[in-house]
PDB file of C-alpha atoms in Angstrom:
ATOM      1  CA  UNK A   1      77.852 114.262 100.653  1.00  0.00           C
ATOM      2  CA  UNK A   2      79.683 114.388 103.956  1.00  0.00           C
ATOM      3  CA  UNK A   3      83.636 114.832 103.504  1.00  0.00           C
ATOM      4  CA  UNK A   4      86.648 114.591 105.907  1.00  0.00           C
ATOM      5  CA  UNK A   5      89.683 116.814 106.363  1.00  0.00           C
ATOM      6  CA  UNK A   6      92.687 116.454 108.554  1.00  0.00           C
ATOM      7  CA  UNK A   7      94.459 119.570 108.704  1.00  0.00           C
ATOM      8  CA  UNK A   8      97.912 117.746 109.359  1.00  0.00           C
ATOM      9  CA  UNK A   9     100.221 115.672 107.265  1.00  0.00           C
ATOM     10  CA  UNK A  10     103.062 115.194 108.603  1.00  0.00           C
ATOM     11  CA  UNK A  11     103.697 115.702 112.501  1.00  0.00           C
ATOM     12  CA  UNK A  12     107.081 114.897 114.337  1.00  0.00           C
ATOM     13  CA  UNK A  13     107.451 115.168 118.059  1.00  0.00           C
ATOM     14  CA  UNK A  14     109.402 113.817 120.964  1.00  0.00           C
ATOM     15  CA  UNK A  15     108.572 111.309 123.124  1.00  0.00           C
ATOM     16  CA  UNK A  16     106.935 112.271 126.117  1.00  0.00           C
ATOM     17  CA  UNK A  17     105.458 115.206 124.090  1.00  0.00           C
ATOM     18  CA  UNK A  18     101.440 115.494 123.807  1.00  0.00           C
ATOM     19  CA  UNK A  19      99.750 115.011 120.952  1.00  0.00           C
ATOM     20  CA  UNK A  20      96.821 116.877 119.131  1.00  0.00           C
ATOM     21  CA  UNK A  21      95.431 116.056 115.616  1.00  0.00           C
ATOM     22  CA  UNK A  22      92.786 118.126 114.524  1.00  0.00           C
ATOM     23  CA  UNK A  23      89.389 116.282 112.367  1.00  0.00           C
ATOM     24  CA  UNK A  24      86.704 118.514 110.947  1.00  0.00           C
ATOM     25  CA  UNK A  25      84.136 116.705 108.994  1.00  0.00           C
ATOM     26  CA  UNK A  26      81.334 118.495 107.147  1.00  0.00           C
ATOM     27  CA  UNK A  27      77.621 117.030 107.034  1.00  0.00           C
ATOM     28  CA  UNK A  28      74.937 118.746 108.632  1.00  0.00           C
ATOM     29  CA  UNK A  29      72.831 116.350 110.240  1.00  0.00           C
ATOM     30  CA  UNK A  30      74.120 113.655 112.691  1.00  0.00           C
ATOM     31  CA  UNK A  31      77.468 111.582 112.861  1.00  0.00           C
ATOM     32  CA  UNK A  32      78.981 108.810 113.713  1.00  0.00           C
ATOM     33  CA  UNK A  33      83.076 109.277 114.288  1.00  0.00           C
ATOM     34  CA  UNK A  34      86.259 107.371 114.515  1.00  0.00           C
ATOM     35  CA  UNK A  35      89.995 107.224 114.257  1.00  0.00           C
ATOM     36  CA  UNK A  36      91.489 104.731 113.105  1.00  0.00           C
ATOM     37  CA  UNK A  37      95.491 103.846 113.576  1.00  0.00           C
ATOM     38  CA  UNK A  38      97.670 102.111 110.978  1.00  0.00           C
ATOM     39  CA  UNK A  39     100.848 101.202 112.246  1.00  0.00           C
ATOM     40  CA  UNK A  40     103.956 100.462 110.127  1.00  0.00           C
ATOM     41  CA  UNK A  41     103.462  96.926 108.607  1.00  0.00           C
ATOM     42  CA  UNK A  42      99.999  96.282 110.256  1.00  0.00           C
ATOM     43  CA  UNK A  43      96.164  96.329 109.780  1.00  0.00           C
ATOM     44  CA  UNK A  44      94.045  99.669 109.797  1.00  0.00           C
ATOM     45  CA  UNK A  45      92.493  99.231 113.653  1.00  0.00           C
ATOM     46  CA  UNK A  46      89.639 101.126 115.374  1.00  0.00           C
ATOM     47  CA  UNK A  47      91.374 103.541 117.998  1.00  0.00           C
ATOM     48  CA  UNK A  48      88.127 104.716 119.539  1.00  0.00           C
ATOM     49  CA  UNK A  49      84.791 105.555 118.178  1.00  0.00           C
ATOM     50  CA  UNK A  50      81.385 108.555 119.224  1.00  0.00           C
ATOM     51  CA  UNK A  51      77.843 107.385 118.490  1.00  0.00           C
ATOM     52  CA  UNK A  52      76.225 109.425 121.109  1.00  0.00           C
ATOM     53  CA  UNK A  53      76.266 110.536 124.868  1.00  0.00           C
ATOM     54  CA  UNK A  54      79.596 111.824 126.741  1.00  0.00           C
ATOM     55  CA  UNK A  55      81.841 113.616 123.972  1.00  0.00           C
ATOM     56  CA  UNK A  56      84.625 112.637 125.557  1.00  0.00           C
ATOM     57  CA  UNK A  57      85.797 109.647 124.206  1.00  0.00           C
ATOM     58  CA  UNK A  58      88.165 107.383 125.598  1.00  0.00           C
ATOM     59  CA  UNK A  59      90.097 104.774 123.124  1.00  0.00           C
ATOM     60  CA  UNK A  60      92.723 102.262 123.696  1.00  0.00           C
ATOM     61  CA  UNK A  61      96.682 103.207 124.349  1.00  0.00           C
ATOM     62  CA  UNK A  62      95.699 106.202 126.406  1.00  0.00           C
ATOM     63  CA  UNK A  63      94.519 108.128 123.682  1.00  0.00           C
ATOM     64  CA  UNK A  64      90.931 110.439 123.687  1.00  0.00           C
ATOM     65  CA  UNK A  65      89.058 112.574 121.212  1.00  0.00           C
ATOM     66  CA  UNK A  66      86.476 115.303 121.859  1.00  0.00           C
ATOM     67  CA  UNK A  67      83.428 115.741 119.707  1.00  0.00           C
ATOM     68  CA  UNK A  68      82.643 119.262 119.469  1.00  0.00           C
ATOM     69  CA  UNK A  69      79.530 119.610 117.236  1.00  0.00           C
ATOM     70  CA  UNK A  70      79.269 123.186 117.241  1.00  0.00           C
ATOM     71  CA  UNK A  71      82.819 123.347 115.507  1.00  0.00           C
ATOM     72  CA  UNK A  72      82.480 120.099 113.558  1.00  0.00           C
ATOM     73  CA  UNK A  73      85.203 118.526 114.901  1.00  0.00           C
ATOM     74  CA  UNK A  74      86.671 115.819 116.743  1.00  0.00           C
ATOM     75  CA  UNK A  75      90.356 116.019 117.414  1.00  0.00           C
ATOM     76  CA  UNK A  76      92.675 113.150 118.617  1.00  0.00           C
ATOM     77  CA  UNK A  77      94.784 113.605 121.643  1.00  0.00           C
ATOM     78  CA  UNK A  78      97.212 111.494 123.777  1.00  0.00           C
ATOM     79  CA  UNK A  79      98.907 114.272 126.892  1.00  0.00           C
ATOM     80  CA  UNK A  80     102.103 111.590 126.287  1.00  0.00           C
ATOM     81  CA  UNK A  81     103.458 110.021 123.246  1.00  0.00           C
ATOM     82  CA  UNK A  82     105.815 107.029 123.112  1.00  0.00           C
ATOM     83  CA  UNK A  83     107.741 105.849 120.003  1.00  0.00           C
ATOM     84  CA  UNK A  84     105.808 102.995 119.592  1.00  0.00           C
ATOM     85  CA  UNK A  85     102.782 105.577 118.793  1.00  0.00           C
ATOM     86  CA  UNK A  86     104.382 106.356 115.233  1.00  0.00           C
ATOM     87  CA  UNK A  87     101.365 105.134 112.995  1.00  0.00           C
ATOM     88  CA  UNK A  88      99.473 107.160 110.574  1.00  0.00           C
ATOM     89  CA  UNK A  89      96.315 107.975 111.699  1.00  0.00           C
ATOM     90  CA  UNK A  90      92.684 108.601 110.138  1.00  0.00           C
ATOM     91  CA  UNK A  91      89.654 110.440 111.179  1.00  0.00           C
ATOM     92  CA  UNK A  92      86.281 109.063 109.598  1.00  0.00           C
ATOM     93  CA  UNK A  93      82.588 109.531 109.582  1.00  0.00           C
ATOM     94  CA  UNK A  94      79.214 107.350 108.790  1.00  0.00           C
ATOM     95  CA  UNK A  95      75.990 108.952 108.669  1.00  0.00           C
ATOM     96  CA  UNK A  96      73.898 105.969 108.231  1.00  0.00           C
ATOM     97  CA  UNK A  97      71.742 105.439 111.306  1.00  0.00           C
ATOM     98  CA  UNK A  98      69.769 101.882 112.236  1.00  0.00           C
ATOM     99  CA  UNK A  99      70.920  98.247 111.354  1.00  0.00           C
ATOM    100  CA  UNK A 100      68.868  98.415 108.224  1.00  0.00           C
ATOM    101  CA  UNK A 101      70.505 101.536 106.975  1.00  0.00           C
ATOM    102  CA  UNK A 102      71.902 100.870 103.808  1.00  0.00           C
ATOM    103  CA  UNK A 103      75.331 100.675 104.564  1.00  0.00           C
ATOM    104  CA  UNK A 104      77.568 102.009 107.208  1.00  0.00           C
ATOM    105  CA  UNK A 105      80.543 103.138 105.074  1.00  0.00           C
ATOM    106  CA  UNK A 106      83.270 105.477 106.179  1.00  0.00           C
ATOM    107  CA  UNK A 107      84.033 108.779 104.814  1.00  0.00           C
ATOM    108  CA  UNK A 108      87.680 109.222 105.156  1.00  0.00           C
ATOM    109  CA  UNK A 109      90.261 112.052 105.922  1.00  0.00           C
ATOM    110  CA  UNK A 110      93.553 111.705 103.898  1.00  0.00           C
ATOM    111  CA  UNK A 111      95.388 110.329 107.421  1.00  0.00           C
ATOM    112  CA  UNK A 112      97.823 112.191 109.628  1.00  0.00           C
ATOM    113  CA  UNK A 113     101.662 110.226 109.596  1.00  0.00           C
ATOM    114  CA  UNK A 114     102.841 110.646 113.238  1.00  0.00           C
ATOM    115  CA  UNK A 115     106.826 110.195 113.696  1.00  0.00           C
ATOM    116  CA  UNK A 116     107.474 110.128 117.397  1.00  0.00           C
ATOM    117  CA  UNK A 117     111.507 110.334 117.981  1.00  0.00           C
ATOM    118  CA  UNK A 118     112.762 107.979 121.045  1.00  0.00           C
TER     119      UNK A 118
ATOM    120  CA  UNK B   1      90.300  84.041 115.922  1.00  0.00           C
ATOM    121  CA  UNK B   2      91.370  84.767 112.509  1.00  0.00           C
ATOM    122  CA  UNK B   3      90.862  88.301 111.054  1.00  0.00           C
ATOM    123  CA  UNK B   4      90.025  89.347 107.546  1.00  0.00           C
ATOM    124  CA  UNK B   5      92.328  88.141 105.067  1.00  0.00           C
ATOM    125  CA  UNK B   6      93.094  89.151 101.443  1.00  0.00           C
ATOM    126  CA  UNK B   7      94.892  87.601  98.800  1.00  0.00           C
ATOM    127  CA  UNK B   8      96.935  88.543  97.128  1.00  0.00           C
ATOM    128  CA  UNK B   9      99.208  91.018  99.129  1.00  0.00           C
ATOM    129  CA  UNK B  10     100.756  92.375  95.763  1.00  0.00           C
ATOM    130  CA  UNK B  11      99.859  92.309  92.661  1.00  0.00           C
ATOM    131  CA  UNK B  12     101.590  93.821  89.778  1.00  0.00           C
ATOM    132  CA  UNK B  13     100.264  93.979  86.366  1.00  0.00           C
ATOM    133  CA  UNK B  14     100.473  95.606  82.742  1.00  0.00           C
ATOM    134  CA  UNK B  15      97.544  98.174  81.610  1.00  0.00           C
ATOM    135  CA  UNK B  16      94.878  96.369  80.087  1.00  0.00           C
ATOM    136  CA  UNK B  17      94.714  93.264  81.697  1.00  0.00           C
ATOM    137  CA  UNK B  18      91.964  92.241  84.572  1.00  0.00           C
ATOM    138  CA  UNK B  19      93.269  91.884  87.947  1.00  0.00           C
ATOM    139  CA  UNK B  20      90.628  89.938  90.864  1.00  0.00           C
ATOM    140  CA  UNK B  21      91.364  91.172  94.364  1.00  0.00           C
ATOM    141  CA  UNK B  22      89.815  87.892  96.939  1.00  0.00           C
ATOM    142  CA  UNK B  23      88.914  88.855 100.596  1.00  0.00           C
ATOM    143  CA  UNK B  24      87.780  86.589 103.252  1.00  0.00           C
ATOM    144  CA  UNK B  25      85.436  88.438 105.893  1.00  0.00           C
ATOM    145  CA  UNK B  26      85.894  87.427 109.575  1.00  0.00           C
ATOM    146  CA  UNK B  27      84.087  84.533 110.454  1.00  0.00           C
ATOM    147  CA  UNK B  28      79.701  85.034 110.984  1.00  0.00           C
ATOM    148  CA  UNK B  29      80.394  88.697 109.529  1.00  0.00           C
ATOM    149  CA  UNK B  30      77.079  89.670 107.160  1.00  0.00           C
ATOM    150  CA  UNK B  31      78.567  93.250 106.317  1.00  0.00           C
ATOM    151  CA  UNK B  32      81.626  93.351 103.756  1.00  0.00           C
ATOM    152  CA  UNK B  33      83.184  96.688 102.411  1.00  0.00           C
ATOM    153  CA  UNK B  34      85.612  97.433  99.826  1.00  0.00           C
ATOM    154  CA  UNK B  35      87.496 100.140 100.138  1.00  0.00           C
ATOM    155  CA  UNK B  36      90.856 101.342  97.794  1.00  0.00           C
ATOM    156  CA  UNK B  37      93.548 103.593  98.751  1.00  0.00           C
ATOM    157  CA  UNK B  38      95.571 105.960  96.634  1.00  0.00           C
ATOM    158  CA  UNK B  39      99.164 107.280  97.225  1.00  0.00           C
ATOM    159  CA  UNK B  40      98.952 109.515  99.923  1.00  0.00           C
ATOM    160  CA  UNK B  41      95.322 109.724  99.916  1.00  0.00           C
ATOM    161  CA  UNK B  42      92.659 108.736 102.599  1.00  0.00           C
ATOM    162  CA  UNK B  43      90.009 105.394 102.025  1.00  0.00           C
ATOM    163  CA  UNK B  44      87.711 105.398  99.510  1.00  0.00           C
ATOM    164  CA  UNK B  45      84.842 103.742  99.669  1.00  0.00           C
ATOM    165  CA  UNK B  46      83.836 101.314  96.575  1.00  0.00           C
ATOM    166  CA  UNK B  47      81.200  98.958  97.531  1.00  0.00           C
ATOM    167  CA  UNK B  48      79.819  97.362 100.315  1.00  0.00           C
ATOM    168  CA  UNK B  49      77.323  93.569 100.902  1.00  0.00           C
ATOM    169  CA  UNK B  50      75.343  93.076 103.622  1.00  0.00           C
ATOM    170  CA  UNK B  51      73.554  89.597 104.206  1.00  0.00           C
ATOM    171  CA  UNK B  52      71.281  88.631 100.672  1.00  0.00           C
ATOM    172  CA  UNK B  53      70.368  92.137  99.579  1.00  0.00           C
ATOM    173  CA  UNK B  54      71.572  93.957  96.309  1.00  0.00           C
ATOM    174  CA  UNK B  55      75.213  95.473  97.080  1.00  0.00           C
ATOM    175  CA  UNK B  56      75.872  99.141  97.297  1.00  0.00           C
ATOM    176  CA  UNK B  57      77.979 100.003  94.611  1.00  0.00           C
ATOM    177  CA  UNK B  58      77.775 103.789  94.457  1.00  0.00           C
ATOM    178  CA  UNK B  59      81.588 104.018  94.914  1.00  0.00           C
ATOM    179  CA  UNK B  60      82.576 101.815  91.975  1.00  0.00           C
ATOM    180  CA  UNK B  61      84.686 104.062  90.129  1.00  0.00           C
ATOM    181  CA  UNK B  62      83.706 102.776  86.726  1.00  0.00           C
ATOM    182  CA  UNK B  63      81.692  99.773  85.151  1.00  0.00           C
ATOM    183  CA  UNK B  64      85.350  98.338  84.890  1.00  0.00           C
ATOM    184  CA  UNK B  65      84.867  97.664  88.525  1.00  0.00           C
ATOM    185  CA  UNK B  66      82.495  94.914  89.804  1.00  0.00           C
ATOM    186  CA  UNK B  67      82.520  92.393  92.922  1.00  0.00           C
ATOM    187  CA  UNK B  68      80.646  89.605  93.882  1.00  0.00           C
ATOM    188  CA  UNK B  69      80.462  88.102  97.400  1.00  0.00           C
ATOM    189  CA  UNK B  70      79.363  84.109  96.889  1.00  0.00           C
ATOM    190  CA  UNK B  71      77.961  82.241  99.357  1.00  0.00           C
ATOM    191  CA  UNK B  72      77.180  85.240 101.812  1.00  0.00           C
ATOM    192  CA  UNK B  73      81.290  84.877 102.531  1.00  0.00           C
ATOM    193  CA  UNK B  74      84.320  85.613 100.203  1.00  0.00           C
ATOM    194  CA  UNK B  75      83.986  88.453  98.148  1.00  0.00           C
ATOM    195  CA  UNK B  76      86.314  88.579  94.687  1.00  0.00           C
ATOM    196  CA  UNK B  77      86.586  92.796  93.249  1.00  0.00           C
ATOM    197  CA  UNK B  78      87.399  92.602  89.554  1.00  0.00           C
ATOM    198  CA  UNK B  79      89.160  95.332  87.679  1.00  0.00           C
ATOM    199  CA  UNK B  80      89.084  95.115  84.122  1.00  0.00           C
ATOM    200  CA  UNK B  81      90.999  96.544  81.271  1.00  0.00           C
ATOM    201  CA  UNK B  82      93.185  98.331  84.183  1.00  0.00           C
ATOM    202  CA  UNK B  83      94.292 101.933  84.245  1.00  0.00           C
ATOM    203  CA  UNK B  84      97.836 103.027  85.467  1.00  0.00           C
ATOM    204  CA  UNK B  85      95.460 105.500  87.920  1.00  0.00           C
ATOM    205  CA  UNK B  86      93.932 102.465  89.582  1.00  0.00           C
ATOM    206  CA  UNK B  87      97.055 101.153  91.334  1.00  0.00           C
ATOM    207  CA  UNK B  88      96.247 101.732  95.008  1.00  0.00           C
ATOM    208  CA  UNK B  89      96.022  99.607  98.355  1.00  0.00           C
ATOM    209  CA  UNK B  90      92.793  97.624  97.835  1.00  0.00           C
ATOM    210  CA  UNK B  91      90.983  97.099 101.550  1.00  0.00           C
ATOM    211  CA  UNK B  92      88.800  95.069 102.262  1.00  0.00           C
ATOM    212  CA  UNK B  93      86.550  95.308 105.893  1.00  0.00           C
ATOM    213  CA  UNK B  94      83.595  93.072 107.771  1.00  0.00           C
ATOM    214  CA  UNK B  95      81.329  93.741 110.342  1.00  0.00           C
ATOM    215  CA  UNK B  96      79.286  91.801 112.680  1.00  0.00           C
ATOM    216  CA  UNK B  97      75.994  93.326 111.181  1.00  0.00           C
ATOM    217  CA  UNK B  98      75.688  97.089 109.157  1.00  0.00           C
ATOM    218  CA  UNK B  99      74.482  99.216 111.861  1.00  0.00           C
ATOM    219  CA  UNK B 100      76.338 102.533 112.715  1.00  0.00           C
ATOM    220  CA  UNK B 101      77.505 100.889 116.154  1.00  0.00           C
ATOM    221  CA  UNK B 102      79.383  97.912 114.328  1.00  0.00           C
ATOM    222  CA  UNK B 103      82.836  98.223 114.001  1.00  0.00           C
ATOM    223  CA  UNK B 104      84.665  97.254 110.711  1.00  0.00           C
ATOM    224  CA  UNK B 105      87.490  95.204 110.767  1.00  0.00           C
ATOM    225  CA  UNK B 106      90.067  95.772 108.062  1.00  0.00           C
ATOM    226  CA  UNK B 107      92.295  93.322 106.104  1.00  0.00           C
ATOM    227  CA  UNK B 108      95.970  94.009 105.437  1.00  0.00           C
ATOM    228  CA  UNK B 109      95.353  95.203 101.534  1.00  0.00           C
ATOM    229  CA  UNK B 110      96.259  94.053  98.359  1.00  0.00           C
ATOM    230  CA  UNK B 111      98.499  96.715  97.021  1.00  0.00           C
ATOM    231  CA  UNK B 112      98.115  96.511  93.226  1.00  0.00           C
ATOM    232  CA  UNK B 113     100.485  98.533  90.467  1.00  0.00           C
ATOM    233  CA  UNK B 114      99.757  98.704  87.375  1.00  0.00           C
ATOM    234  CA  UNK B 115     102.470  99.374  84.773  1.00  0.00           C
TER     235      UNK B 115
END
């Protein structure tokens, strides 16, 4: 079974300060990733998302993550935080492939909580 | 349009009783996925419905959980005889279809404690 691990718990940083959270999953045949964002008081929301193609991935609120399969990983960034970026955030994986896979549930990490300080 | 809503937001109750958790997918959404959350843990998955077919329930944590989804719409997750170690945030998501492209669309929990 695949699992999830984000190496941070807690991170506090400055505003205007870039951000990196690191996401290693382990499965050894071929992913599907996300990060999700949960901030204070609202509804677990899709940040961005890799299927396939460019491993660069682009998201919404300036922030990108970089699939790098030989390292199994696919860490979060934003080059410039802003206070209203303090969320926790959570790296997940599917492995089911084709609309009649049996399910496309997410394998979770245990979340990062980002503090940003104005 | 309206998101996916569960009901209730809280729920606290005394070991032994049953609890029902209700979510209401997003509108035209075949998928549904339950997922629970445990103090300072990540999502686990419980059990997910897609369309008519038999449900996935190979992360029920025990045959004191069930769910049903009626009418291809509102699904209802039942805990019975609850545990102190089942209080968690109880998510519920929906997508469009189940393929791997779909994204799920969360609900805003129902946190349950159990005394």
């Amino acid at each position: 079974a695949q699992s999830v691990s984000q190496h941070n718990h807690h991170v506090i940083l400055s505003e205007a300060a870039s951000l990196e959270l690191g996401c290693n999953y382990s499965y050894g045949g071929t992913v599907n990733l996300f990060w999700y964002v949960q901030y204070p008081g609202q509804h677990l929301q899709l940040l961005l998302k890799y299927f396939s193609g460019d491993p660069l991935v682009k998201g919404i609120k300036g922030f990108e993550a970089e699939f790098i399969k030989s390292k199994f990983s696919f860490n979060l960034r934003k080059p410039s935080v802003q206070w209203s970026d303090t969320a926790e955030y959570f790296c997940a994986v599917t492995t089911s492939r084709g609309i009649k896979a049996a399910g496309n549930k997410l394998t979770f990490g245990g979340g990062t909580r980002v503090l940003v300080k104005p | 349009g309206a998101g996916v809503s569960q009901s209730p937001s809280n729920k606290v109750t005394e070991k032994g009783k049953d609890v029902e958790l209700r979510c209401d997918p997003i509108s035209g959404h075949t998928a549904l996925y339950w997922y629970r959350q445990r103090l300072g843990q990540g999502l686990e998955f419980l059990i997910y419905f897609q369309g008519n077919s038999a449900p996935d329930k190979s992360g029920l944590p025990s045959d004191r959980f069930s769910a049903e989804r009626t009418g291809g719409s509102v699904s209802t997750l039942t805990i019975q005889r609850t545990q102190q170690e089942d209080s968690a945030v109880y998510l519920c998501a929906s997508s469009l279809v189940s393929g791997f492209t779909d994204t799920q669309y969360f609900g805003p929990g129902t946190r349950l404690t159990v005394l």
